[in-house]
CSV table of C-alpha atoms in Angstrom, one decimal:
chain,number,residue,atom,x,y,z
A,9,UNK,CA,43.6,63.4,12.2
A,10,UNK,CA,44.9,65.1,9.2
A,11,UNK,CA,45.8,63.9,6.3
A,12,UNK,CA,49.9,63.8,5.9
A,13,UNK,CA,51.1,61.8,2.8
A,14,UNK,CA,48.8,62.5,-0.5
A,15,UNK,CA,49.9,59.5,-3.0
A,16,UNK,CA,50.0,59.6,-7.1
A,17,UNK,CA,49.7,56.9,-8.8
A,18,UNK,CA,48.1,58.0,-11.7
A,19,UNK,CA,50.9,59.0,-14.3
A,20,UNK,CA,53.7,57.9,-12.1
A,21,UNK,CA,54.2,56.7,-8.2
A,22,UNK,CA,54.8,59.9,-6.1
A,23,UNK,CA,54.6,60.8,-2.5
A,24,UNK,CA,53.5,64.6,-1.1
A,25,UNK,CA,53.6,65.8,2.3
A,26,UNK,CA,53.7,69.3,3.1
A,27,UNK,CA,57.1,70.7,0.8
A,28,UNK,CA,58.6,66.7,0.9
A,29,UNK,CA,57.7,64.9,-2.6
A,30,UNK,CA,59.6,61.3,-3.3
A,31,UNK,CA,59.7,60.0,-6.5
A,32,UNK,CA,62.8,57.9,-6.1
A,33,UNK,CA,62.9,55.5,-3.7
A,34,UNK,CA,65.7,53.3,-2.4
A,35,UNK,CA,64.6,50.0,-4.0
A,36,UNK,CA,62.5,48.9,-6.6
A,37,UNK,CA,60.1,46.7,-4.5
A,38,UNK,CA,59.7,49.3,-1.8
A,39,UNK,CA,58.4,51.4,-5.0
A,40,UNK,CA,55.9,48.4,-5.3
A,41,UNK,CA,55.1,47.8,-1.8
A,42,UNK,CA,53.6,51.5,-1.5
A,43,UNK,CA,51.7,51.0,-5.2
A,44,UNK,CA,49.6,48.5,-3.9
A,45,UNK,CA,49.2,49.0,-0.4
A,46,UNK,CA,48.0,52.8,-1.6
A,47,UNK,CA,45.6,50.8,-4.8
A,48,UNK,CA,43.4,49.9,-1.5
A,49,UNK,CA,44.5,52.0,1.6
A,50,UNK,CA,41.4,50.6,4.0
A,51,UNK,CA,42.3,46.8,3.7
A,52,UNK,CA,44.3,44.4,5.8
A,53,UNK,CA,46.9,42.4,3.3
A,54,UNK,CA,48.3,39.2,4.6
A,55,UNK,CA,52.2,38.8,4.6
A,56,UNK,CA,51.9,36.2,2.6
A,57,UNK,CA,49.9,37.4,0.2
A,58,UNK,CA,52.3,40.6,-0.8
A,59,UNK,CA,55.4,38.3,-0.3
A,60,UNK,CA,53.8,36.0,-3.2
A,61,UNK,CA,53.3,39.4,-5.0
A,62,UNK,CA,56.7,40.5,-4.8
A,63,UNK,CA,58.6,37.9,-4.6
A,64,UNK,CA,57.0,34.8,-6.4
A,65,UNK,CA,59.9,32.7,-7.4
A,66,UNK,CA,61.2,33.1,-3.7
A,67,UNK,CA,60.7,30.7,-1.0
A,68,UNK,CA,59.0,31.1,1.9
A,69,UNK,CA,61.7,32.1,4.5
A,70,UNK,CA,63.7,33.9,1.9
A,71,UNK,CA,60.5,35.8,1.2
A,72,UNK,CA,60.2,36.8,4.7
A,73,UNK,CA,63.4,37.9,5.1
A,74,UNK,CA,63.2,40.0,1.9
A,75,UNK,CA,59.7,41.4,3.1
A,76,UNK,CA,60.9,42.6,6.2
A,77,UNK,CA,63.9,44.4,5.4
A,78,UNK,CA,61.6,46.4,2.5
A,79,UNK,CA,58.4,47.0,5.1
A,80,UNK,CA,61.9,48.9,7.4
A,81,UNK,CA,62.6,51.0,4.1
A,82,UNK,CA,59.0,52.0,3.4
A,83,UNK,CA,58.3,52.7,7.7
A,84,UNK,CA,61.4,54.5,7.3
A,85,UNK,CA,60.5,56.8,4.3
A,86,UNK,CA,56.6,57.7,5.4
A,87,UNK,CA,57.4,57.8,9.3
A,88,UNK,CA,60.7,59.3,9.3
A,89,UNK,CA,62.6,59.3,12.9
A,90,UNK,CA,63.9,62.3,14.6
A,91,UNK,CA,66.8,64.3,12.6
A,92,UNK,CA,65.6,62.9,9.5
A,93,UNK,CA,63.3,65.5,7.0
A,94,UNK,CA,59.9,65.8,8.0
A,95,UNK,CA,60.5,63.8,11.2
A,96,UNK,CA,59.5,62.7,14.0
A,97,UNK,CA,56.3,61.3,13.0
A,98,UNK,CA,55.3,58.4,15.6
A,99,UNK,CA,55.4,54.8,14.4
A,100,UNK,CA,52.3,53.1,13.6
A,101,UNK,CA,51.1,57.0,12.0
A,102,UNK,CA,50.8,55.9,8.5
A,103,UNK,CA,51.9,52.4,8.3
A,104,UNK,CA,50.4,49.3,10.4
A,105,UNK,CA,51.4,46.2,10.5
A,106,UNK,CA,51.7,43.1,12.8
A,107,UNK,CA,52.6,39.5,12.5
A,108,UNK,CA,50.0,38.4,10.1
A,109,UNK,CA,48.4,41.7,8.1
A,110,UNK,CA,49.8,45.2,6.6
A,111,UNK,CA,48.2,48.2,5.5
A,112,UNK,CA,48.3,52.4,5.5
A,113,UNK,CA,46.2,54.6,8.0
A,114,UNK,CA,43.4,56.1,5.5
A,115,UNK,CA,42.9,58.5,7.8
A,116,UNK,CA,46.3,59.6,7.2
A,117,UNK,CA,46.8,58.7,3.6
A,118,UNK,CA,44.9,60.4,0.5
A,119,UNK,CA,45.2,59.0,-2.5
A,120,UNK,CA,43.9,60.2,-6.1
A,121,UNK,CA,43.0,56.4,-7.0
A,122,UNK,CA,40.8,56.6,-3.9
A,123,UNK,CA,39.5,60.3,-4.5
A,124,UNK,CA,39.0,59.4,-8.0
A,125,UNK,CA,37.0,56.4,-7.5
A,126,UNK,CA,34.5,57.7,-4.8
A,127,UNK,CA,33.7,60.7,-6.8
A,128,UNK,CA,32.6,58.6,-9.5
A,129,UNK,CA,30.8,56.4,-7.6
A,130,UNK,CA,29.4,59.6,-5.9
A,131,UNK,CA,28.0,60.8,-9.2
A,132,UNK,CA,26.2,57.2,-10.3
A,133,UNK,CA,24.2,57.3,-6.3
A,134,UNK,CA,23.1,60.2,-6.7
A,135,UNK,CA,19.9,62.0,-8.7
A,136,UNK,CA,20.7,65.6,-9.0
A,137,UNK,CA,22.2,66.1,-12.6
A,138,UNK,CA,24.4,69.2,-11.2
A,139,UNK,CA,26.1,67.1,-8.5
A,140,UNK,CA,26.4,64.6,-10.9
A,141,UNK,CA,27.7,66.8,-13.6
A,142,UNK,CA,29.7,68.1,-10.8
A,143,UNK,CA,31.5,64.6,-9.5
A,144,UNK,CA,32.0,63.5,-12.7
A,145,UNK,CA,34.0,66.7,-13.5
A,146,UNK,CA,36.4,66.8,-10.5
A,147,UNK,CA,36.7,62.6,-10.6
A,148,UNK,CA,38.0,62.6,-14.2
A,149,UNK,CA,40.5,65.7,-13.2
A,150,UNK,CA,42.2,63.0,-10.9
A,151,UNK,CA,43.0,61.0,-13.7
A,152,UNK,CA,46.0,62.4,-15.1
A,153,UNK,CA,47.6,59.4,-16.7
A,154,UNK,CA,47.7,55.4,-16.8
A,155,UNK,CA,47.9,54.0,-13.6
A,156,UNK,CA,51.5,52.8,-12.7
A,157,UNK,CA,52.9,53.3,-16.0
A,158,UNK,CA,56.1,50.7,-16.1
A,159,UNK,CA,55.0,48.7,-13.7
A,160,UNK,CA,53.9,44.8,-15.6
A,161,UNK,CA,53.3,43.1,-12.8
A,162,UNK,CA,50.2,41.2,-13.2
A,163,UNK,CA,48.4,43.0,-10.4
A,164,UNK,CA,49.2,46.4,-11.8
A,165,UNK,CA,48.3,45.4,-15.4
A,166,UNK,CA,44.6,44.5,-14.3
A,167,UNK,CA,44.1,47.6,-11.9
A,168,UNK,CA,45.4,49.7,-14.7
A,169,UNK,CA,42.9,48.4,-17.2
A,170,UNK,CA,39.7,48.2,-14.4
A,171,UNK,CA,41.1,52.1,-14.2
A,172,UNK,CA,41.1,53.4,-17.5
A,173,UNK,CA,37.7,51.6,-18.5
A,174,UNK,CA,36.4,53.3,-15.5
A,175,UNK,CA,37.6,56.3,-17.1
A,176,UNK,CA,36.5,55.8,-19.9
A,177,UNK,CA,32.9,55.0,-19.1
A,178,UNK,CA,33.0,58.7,-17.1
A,179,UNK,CA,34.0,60.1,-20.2
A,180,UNK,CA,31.2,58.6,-22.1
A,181,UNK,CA,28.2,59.4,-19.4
A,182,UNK,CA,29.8,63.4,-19.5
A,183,UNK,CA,29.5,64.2,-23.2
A,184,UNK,CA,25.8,62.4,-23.0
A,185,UNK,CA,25.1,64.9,-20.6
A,186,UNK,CA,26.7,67.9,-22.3
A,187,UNK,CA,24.7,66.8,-25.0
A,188,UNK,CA,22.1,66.7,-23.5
A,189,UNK,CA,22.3,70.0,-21.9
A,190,UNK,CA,23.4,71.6,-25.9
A,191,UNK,CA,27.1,72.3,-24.7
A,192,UNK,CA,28.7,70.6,-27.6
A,193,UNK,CA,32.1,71.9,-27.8
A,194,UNK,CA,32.3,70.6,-24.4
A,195,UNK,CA,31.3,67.3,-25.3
A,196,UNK,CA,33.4,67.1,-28.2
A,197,UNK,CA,36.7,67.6,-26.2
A,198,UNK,CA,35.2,64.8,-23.9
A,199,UNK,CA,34.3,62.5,-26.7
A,200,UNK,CA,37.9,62.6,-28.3
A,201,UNK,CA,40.2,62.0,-25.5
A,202,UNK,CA,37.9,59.0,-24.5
A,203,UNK,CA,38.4,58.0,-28.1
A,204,UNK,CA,42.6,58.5,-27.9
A,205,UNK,CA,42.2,56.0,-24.9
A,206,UNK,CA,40.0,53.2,-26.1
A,207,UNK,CA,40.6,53.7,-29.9
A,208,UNK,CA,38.3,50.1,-29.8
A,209,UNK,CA,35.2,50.9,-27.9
A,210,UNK,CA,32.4,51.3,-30.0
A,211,UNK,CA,30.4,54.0,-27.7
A,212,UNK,CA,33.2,56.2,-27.6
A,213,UNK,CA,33.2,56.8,-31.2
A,214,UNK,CA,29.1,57.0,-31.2
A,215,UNK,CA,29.6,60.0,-28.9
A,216,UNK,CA,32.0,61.4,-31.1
A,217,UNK,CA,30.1,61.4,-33.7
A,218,UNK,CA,26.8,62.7,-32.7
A,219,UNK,CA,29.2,65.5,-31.3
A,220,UNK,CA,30.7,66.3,-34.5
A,221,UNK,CA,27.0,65.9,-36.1
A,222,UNK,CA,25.7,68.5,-33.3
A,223,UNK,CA,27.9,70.7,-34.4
A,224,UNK,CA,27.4,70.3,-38.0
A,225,UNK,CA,30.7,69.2,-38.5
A,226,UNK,CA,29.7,66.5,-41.2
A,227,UNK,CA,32.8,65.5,-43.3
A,228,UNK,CA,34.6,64.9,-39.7
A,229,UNK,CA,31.6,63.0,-38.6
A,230,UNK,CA,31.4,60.6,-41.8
A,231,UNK,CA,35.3,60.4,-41.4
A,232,UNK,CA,35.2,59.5,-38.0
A,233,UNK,CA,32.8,56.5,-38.9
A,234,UNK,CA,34.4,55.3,-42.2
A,235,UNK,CA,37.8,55.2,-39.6
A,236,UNK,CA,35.6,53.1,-37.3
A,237,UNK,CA,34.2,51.0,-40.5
A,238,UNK,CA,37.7,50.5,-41.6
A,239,UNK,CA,39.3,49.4,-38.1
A,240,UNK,CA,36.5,46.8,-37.8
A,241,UNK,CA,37.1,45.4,-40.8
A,242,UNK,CA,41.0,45.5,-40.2
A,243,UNK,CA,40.2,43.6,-36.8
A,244,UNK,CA,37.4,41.4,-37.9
A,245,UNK,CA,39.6,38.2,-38.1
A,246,UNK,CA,41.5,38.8,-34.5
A,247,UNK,CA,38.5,40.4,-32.4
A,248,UNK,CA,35.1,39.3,-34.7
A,249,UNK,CA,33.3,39.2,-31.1
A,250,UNK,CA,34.9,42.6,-29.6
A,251,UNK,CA,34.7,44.7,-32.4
A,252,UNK,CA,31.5,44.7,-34.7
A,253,UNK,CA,29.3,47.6,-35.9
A,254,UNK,CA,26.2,48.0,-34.3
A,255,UNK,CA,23.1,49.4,-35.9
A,256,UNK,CA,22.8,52.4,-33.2
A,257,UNK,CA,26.5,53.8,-34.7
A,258,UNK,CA,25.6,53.6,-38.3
A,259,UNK,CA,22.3,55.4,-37.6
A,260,UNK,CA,24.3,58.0,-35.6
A,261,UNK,CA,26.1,58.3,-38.9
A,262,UNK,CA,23.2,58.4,-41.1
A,263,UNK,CA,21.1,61.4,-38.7
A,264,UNK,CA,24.2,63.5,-39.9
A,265,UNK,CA,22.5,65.9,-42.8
A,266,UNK,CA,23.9,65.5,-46.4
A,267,UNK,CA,27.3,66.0,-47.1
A,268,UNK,CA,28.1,68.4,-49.9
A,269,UNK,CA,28.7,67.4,-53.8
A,270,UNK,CA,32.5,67.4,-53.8
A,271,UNK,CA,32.5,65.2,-50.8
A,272,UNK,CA,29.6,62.5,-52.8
A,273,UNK,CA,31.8,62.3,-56.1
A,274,UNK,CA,31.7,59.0,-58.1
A,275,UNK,CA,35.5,57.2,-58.3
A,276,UNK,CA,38.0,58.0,-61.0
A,277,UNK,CA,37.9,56.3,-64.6
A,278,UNK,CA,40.0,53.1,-64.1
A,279,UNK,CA,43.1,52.9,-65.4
A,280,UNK,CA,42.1,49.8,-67.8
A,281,UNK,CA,39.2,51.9,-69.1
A,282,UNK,CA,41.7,54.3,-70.2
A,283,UNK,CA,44.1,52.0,-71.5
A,284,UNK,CA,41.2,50.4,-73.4
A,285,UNK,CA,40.0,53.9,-74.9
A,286,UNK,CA,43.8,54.2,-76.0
A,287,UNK,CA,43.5,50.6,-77.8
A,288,UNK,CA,40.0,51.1,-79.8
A,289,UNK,CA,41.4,54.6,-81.2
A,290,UNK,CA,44.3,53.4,-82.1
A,291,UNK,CA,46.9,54.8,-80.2
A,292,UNK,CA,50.0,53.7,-79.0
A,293,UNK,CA,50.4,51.4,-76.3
A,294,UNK,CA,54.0,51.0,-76.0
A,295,UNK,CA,55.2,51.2,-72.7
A,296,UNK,CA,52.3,49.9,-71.2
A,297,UNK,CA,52.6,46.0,-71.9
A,298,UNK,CA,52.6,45.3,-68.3
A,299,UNK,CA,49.2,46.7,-67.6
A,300,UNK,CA,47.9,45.0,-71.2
A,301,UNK,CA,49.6,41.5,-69.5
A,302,UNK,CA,47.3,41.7,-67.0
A,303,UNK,CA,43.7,42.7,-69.0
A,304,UNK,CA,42.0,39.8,-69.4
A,305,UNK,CA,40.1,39.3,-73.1
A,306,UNK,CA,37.9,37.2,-74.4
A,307,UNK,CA,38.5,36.1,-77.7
A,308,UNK,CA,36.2,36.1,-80.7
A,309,UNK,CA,34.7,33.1,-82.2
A,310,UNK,CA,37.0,33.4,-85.2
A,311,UNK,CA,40.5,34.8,-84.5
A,312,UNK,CA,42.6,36.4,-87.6
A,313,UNK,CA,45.7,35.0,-88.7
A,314,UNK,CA,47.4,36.1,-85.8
A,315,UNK,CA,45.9,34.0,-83.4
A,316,UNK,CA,48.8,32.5,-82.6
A,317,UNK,CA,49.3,35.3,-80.9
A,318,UNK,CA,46.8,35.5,-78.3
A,319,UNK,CA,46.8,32.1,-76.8
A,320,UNK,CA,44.2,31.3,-74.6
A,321,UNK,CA,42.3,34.8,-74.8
A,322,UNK,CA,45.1,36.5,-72.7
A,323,UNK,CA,47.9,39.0,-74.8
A,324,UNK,CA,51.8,38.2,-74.4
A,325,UNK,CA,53.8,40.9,-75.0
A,326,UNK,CA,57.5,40.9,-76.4
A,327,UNK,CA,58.6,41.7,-72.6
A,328,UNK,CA,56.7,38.4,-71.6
A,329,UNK,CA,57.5,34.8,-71.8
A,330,UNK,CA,58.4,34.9,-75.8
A,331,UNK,CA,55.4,34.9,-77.7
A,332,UNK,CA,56.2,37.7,-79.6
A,333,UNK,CA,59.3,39.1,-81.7
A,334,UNK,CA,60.6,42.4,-82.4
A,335,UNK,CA,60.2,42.2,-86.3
A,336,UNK,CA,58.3,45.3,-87.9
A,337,UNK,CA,54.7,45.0,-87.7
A,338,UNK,CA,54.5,43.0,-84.7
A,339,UNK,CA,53.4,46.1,-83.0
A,340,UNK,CA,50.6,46.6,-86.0
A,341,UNK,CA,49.6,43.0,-85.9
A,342,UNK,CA,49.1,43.3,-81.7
A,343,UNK,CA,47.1,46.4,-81.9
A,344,UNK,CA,44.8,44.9,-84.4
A,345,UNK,CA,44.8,41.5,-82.3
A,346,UNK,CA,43.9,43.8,-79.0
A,347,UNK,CA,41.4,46.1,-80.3
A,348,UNK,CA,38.9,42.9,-81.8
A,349,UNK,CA,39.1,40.5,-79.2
A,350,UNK,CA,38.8,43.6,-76.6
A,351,UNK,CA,35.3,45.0,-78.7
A,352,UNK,CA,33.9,41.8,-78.1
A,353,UNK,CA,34.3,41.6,-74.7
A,354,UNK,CA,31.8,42.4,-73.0
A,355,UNK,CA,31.6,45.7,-70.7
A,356,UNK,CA,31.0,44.3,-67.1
A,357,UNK,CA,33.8,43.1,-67.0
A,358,UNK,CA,35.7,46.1,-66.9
């Protein structure tokens, strides 16, 4: 028998058959019905097992009722009657049911969830590395989106995820192989569109960066792992377990060859070390008694007459909590105050 609906569920719930596409369907649980009867076309579902699906706050007789009148709506939409489009197709075709168990006709239903999986599977049986080069290929062109997207139920939550880290893992075992074979541009592609899905999984950036490193691409390769570096240590608190560094991703990091000079620079002069050049030559620090608030001195054994001044080895400015006054001099006396207590202080601690 051939094949007459082909169901999407990947980026969005469609059904094809022949020039008939439906996207919108007359109720939202009918839309549902179809989602997870298509997830696993080959498999009897009890009644009561899809009424607790749909309709879980529902008792049992009101569930029935409810179940019955949406299994009429989705009959009537993939075996239409006579007069209707794409009709007559005879009942039973697609859809069988009976008093205890529901599910489609595989042998008249292709879905991409199906084609998508089997192809994968296909590629991890078998030995050839062109057939599996091959399967893996055609299975990740079937994924063309999350699976469901606005569905939440809690059964469409966990097949989306089981689908996208299958995905994922495909992605992964395609750009080893590319690697493998030398074609790293391919590989590259591969290795950053499994890195826009699972931004967290480790491998996916390891394969990402021994692209970039193939290519000679070093200053995206070191980028790509300080951005790894930095997300673990952003998430260390919340996923310690999940997300930690392993010692094969930093030595993917580290077989990259030498970056160039400009890349390898030391850090700029602080800021303090140039507000402390200012002080010991003598210049003006006015507009700066903020940042002096904050340096931390330690004072000499014996203070000048303006010790009063510097309680406690740290400097109050006139904008602080009073120490100081505006009278002439003050500035003079401050200078001279900052510039001995901060040549005694020792350098490390700048």
């Amino acid at each position: 028998m051939d094949s007459l609906w082909n169901i999407h569920l990947f980026g969005g719930l469609r059904a094809v058959r022949g020039d008939i596409e439906v996207s919108r369907f007359p109720l939202r649980k009918v839309a549902a019905l179809l989602a997870y009867l298509a997830c696993l076309p080959s498999r009897d579902h009890p009644r009561e097992l899809l009424i607790e699906l749909l309709w879980p706050e529902s008792d049992l007789d009101a569930g029935r009722n409810r179940f019955s009148v949406t299994l009429s709506s989705l009959r009537r939409m993939l075996e239409p009657p006579a007069g209707d489009p794409g009709g007559p197709v005879r009942a039973g075709t697609v859809l069988h049911s009976d008093r205890f168990v529901v599910r489609l006709n595989a042998d008249a239903v292709v879905t991409d969830v199906g084609e998508f999986q089997n192809r994968i599977r296909r590629s991890e049986l078998t030995s050839n590395a062109a057939e599996e080069l091959q399967c893996l290929r055609s299975g990740i062109e079937r994924y063309q989106g999350p699976l469901l997207p606005g569905y939440y139920d809690e059964w469409a939550l966990i097949e989306r995820d089981r689908q996208a880290e299958t995905y994922v893992k495909a992605l992964e075992r395609l750009t080893q192989i590319l690697d493998r074979q030398g074609d790293s541009e391919e590989a590259l592609e591969y290795a950053r569109a499994a890195v826009r899905l699972e931004p967290s999984r480790e491998e996916a950036h390891r394969c990402l960066i021994r692209a970039y490193a193939r290519l000679e691409q070093v200053p995206k390769a070191l980028r790509q792992y300080l951005s790894w570096s930095a997300s673990c240590g952003r998430n260390s608190i919340r996923r310690r377990r999940s997300l930690r560094r392993s010692s094969s991703t930093r030595s993917a990091a580290a077989r990259s060859p030498s970056p160039p000079r400009n890349l390898s620079a030391g850090p700029r002069r602080s800021s303090f070390r140039r507000l402390l050049s200012r002080l010991r030559a003598g210049k003006s620090s006015w507009g700066r008694q903020r940042q002096i608030h904050r340096i931390p001195l330690t004072p000499p054994k014996r203070l000048p007459s303006s010790s009063r001044l510097v309680p406690q080895g740290l400097i109050r400015t006139a904008h602080g909590r009073g120490y100081h006054s505006r009278s002439p001099g003050s500035s003079d006396v401050r200078r001279s105050a900052i510039t001995s207590s901060a040549s005694s202080a020792p350098t490390s601690d700048w």
